[in-house]
Coordinates of C-alpha atoms in Angstrom, one line a residue:
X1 CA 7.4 9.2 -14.8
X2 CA 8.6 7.4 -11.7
X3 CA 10.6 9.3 -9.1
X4 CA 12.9 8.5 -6.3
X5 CA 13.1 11.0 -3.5
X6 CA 16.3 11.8 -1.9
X7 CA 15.4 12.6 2.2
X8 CA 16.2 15.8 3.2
X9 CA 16.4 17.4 0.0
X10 CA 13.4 18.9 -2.5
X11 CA 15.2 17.0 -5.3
X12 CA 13.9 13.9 -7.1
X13 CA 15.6 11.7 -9.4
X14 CA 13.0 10.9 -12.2
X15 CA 13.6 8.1 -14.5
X16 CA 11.6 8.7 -18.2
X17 CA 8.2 6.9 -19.0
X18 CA 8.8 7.1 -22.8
X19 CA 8.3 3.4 -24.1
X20 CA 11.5 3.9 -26.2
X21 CA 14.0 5.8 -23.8
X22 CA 12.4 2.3 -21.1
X23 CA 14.0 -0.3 -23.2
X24 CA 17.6 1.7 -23.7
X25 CA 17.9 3.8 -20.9
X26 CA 20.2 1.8 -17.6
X27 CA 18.3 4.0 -15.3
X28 CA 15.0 2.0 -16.0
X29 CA 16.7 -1.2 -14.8
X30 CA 15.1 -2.3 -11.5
X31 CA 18.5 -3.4 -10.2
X32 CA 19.6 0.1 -10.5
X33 CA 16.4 1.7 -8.7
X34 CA 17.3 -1.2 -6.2
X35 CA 20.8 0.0 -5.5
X36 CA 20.1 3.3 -5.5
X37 CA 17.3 3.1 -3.1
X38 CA 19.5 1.6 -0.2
X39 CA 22.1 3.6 -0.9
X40 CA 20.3 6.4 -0.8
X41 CA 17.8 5.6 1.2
X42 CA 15.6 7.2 -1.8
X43 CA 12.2 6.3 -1.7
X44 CA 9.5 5.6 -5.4
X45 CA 6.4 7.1 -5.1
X46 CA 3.2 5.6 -7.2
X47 CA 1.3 9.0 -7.3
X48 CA -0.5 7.9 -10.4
X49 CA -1.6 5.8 -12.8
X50 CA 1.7 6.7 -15.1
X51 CA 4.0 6.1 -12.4
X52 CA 2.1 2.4 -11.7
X53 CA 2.4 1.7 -15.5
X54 CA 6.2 2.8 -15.5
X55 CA 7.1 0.5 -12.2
X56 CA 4.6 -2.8 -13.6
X57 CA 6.6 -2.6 -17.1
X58 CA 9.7 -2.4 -15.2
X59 CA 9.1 -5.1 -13.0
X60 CA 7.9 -7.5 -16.5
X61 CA 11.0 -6.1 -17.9
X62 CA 13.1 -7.4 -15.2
X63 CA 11.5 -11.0 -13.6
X64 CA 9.9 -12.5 -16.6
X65 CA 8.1 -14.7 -14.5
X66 CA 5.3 -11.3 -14.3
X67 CA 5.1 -11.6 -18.1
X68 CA 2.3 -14.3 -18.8
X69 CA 0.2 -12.5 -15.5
X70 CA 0.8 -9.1 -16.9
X71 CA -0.8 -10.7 -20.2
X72 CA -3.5 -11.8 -18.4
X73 CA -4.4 -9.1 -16.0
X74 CA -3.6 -5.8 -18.6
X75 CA -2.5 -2.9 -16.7
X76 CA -4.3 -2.8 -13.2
X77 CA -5.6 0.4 -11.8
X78 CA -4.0 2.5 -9.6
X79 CA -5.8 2.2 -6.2
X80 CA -5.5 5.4 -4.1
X81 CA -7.1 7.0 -0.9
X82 CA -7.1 9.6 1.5
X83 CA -3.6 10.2 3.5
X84 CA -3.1 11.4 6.6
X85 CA -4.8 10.4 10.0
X86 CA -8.5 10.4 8.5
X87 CA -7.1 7.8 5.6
X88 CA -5.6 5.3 8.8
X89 CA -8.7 5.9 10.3
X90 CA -10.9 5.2 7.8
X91 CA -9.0 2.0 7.4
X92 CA -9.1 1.3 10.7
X93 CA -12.8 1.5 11.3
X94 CA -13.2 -0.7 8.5
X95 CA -11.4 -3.6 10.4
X96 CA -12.9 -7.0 10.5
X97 CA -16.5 -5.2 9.2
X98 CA -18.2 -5.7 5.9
X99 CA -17.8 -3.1 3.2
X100 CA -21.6 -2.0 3.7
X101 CA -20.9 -1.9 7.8
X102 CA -17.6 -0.2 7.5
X103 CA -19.2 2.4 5.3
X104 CA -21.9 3.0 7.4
X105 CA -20.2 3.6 10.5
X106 CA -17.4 5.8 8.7
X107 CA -20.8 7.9 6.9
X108 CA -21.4 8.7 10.8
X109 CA -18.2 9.2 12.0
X110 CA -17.4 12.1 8.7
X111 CA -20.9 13.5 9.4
X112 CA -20.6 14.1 12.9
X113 CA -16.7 15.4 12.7
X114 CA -16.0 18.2 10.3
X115 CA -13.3 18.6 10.0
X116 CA -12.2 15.1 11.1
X117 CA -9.3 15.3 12.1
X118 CA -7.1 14.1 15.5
X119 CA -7.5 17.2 17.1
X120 CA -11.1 16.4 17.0
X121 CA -11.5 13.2 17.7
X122 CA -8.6 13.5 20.2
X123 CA -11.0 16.2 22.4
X124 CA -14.4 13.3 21.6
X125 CA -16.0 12.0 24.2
X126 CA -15.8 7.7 23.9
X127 CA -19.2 7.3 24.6
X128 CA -19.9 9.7 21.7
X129 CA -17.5 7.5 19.8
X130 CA -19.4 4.5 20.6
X131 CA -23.0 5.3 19.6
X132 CA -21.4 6.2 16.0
X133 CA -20.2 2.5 15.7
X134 CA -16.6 2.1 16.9
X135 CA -15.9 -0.6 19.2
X136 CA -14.4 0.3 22.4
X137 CA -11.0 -1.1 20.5
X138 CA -10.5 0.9 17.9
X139 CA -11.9 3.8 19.9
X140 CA -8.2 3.1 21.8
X141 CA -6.3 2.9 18.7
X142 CA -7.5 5.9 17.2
X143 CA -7.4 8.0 20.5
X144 CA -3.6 7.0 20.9
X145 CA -3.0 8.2 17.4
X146 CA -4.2 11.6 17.8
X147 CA -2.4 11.9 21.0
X148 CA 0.8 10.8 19.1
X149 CA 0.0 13.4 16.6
X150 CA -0.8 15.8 18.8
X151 CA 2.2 15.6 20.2
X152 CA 4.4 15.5 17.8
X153 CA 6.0 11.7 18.5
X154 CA 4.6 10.4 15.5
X155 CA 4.8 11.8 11.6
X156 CA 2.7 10.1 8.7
X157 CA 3.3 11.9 6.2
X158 CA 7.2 10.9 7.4
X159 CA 6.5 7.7 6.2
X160 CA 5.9 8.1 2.9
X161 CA 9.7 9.1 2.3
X162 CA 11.4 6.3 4.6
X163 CA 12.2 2.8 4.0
X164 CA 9.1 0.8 3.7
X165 CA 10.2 -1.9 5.9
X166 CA 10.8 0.8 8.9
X167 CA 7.8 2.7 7.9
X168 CA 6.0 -0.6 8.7
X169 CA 7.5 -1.3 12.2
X170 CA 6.6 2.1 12.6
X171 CA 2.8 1.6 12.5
X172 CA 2.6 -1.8 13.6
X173 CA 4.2 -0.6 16.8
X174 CA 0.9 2.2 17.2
X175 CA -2.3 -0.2 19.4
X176 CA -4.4 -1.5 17.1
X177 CA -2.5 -1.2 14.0
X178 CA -1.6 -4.6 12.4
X179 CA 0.7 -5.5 9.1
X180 CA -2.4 -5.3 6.8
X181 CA -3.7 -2.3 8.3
X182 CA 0.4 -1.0 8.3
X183 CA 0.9 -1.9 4.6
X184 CA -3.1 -0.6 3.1
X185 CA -2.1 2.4 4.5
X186 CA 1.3 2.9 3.0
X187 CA 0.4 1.8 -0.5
X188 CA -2.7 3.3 -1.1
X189 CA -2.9 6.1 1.1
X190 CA 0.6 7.2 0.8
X191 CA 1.5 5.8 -2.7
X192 CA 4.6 4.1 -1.2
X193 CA 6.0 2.0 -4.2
X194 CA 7.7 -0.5 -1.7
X195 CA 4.9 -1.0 0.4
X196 CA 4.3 -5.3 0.5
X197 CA 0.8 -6.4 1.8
X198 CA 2.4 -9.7 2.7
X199 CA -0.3 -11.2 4.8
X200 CA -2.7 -10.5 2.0
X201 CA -4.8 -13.6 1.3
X202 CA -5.3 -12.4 -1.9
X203 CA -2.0 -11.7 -3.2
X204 CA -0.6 -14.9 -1.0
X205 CA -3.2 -17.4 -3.4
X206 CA -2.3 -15.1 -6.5
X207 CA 1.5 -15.6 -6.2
X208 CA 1.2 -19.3 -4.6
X209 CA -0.7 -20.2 -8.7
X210 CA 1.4 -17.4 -10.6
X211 CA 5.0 -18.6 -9.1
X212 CA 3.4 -22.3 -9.1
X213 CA 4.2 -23.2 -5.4
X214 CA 2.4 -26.2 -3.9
X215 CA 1.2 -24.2 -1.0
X216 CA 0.2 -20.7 0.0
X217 CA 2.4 -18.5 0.8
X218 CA 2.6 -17.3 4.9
X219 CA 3.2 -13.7 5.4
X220 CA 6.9 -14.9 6.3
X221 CA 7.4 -16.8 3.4
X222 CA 6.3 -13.7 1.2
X223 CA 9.1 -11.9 2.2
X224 CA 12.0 -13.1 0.6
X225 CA 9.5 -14.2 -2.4
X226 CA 8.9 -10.5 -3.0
X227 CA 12.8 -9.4 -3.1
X228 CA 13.2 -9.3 -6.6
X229 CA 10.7 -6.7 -6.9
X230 CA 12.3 -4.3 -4.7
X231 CA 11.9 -1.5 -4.7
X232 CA 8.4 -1.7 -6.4
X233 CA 7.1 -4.5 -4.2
X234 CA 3.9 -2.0 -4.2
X235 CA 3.4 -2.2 -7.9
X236 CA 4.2 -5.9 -7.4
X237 CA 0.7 -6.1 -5.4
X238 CA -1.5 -3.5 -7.3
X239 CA -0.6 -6.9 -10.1
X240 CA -0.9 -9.2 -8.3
X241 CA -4.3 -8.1 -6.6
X242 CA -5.6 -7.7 -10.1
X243 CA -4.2 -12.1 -10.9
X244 CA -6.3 -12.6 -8.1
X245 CA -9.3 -10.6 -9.9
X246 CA -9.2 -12.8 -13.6
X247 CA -8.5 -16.0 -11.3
X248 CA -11.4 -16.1 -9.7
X249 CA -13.9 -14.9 -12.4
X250 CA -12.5 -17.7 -14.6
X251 CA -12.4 -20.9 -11.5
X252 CA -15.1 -19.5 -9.4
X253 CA -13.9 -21.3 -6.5
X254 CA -11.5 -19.2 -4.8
X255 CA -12.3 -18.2 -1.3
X256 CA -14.2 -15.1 -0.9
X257 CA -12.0 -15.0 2.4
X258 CA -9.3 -14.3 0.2
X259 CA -10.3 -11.3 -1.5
X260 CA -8.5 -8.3 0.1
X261 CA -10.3 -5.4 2.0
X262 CA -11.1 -2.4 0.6
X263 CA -12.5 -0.5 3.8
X264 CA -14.6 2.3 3.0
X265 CA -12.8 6.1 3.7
X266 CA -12.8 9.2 2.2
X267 CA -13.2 9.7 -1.4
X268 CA -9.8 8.9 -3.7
X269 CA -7.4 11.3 -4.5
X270 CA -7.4 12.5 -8.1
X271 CA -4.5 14.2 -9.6

């Protein structure tokens, strides 16, 4: 059952999963969740694999141009990590590194830090930092993040209820922290339904064949392309991501360049 959370209050609104109160009910309509998210500046959360189903069959309901890829992708998986500072982290050190690398280096980092959290890597020494793999780059970026937790200027768990837009400028704004880092974070560590990985290579080739458009998309031109699916952009991606998936098993001759991330971290959450 999908939920939209009011700010400031414990309340949610949820809006029923049942395949048979979906096609009759007008809360289900997309255009209504739309509405009442700027209005209300209420926020969808995809904190399972219900709440994904719920926002993918509302988004075929409404654009019918997700029909035929929904037929051929089936209901992707709900892709979910660790939230707080060790989930950005994890992402970060993951930057620009192979899976296997990324892994290695974040094995180290979990090993030698227990807890790991910003307090501790906060009072760690950068040359301690350095021989467990971090470059002297993102040893800045996550430094600066555990000061601005420490002191209280910045809030992730925040950003799971604001606007996914703001919550992006939000990160982007923190050293280090680019869109895709900004948008990984928000959608699969804090299950933001809004969350639009626009400079995703993946999802750029995936829409640029679904949507049959000459050319792929930039991360600009992805932005107005994705406004129908407001305020499920997030759900939007998880199918998109798997388009991408049956595309390139059946051609073979997509880019490898293409295929988005998926930097190691902590294991998923489970609920």
């Amino acid at each position: 059952m999908l939920a939209l959370s009011i700010p400031d209050s414990p309340k949610r609104v949820f809006i029923p999963s049942d395949p048979a109160v979906r096609h009759s009910i007008a809360f289900y309509d997309i255009r209504w969740m739309r509405e009442a998210s700027r209005k209300f500046s209420m926020t969808i959360h995809l904190s399972s694999q219900s709440d994904l189903e719920d926002a993918v069959h509302a988004l075929v309901m409404q654009d019918t141009r997700l029909k035929p890829i929904f037929e051929l992708t089936g209901m992707p998986a709900l892709r979910q990590r660790e939230p707080g500072f060790a989930g950005l982290a994890a992402i970060v050190c993951g930057q620009q590194l192979s899976t296997a690398s990324a892994g290695a280096i974040w094995a180290r980092l979990a090993a030698a830090f227990d807890p790991f959290d910003h307090h501790a890597i906060g009072k760690a020494r950068a040359d301690r930092l350095g021989r467990l793999g971090l470059s002297a780059a993102k040893i800045k970026t996550l430094k600066h993040i555990a000061r601005e937790l420490a002191a209280e200027r910045l809030n992730l768990e925040v950003l799971a209820e604001e606007d996914a837009d703001a919550a992006h400028h939000t990160l982007i704004a923190l050293p280090g922290i680019g869109p895709w880092t900004a948008d990984v974070y928000l959608l699969f560590c804090l299950g933001h339904g809004d969350a639009w990985p626009a400079g995703d290579l993946a999802v750029q080739e995936a829409v640029k064949i679904g949507l049959g458009l000459k050319e792929r998309p930039t991360a600009r031109q992805m932005m107005p392309l994705a406004e129908p699916w407001r305020p499920l952009r997030g759900a939007a991606a998880h199918l998109w991501w798997s388009y991408y998936r049956v595309l390139k098993k059946r051609e073979g001759v997509l880019p490898d360049s293409a295929t988005p991330a998926a930097a190691p971290g902590p294991r998923a959450r489970r609920r």
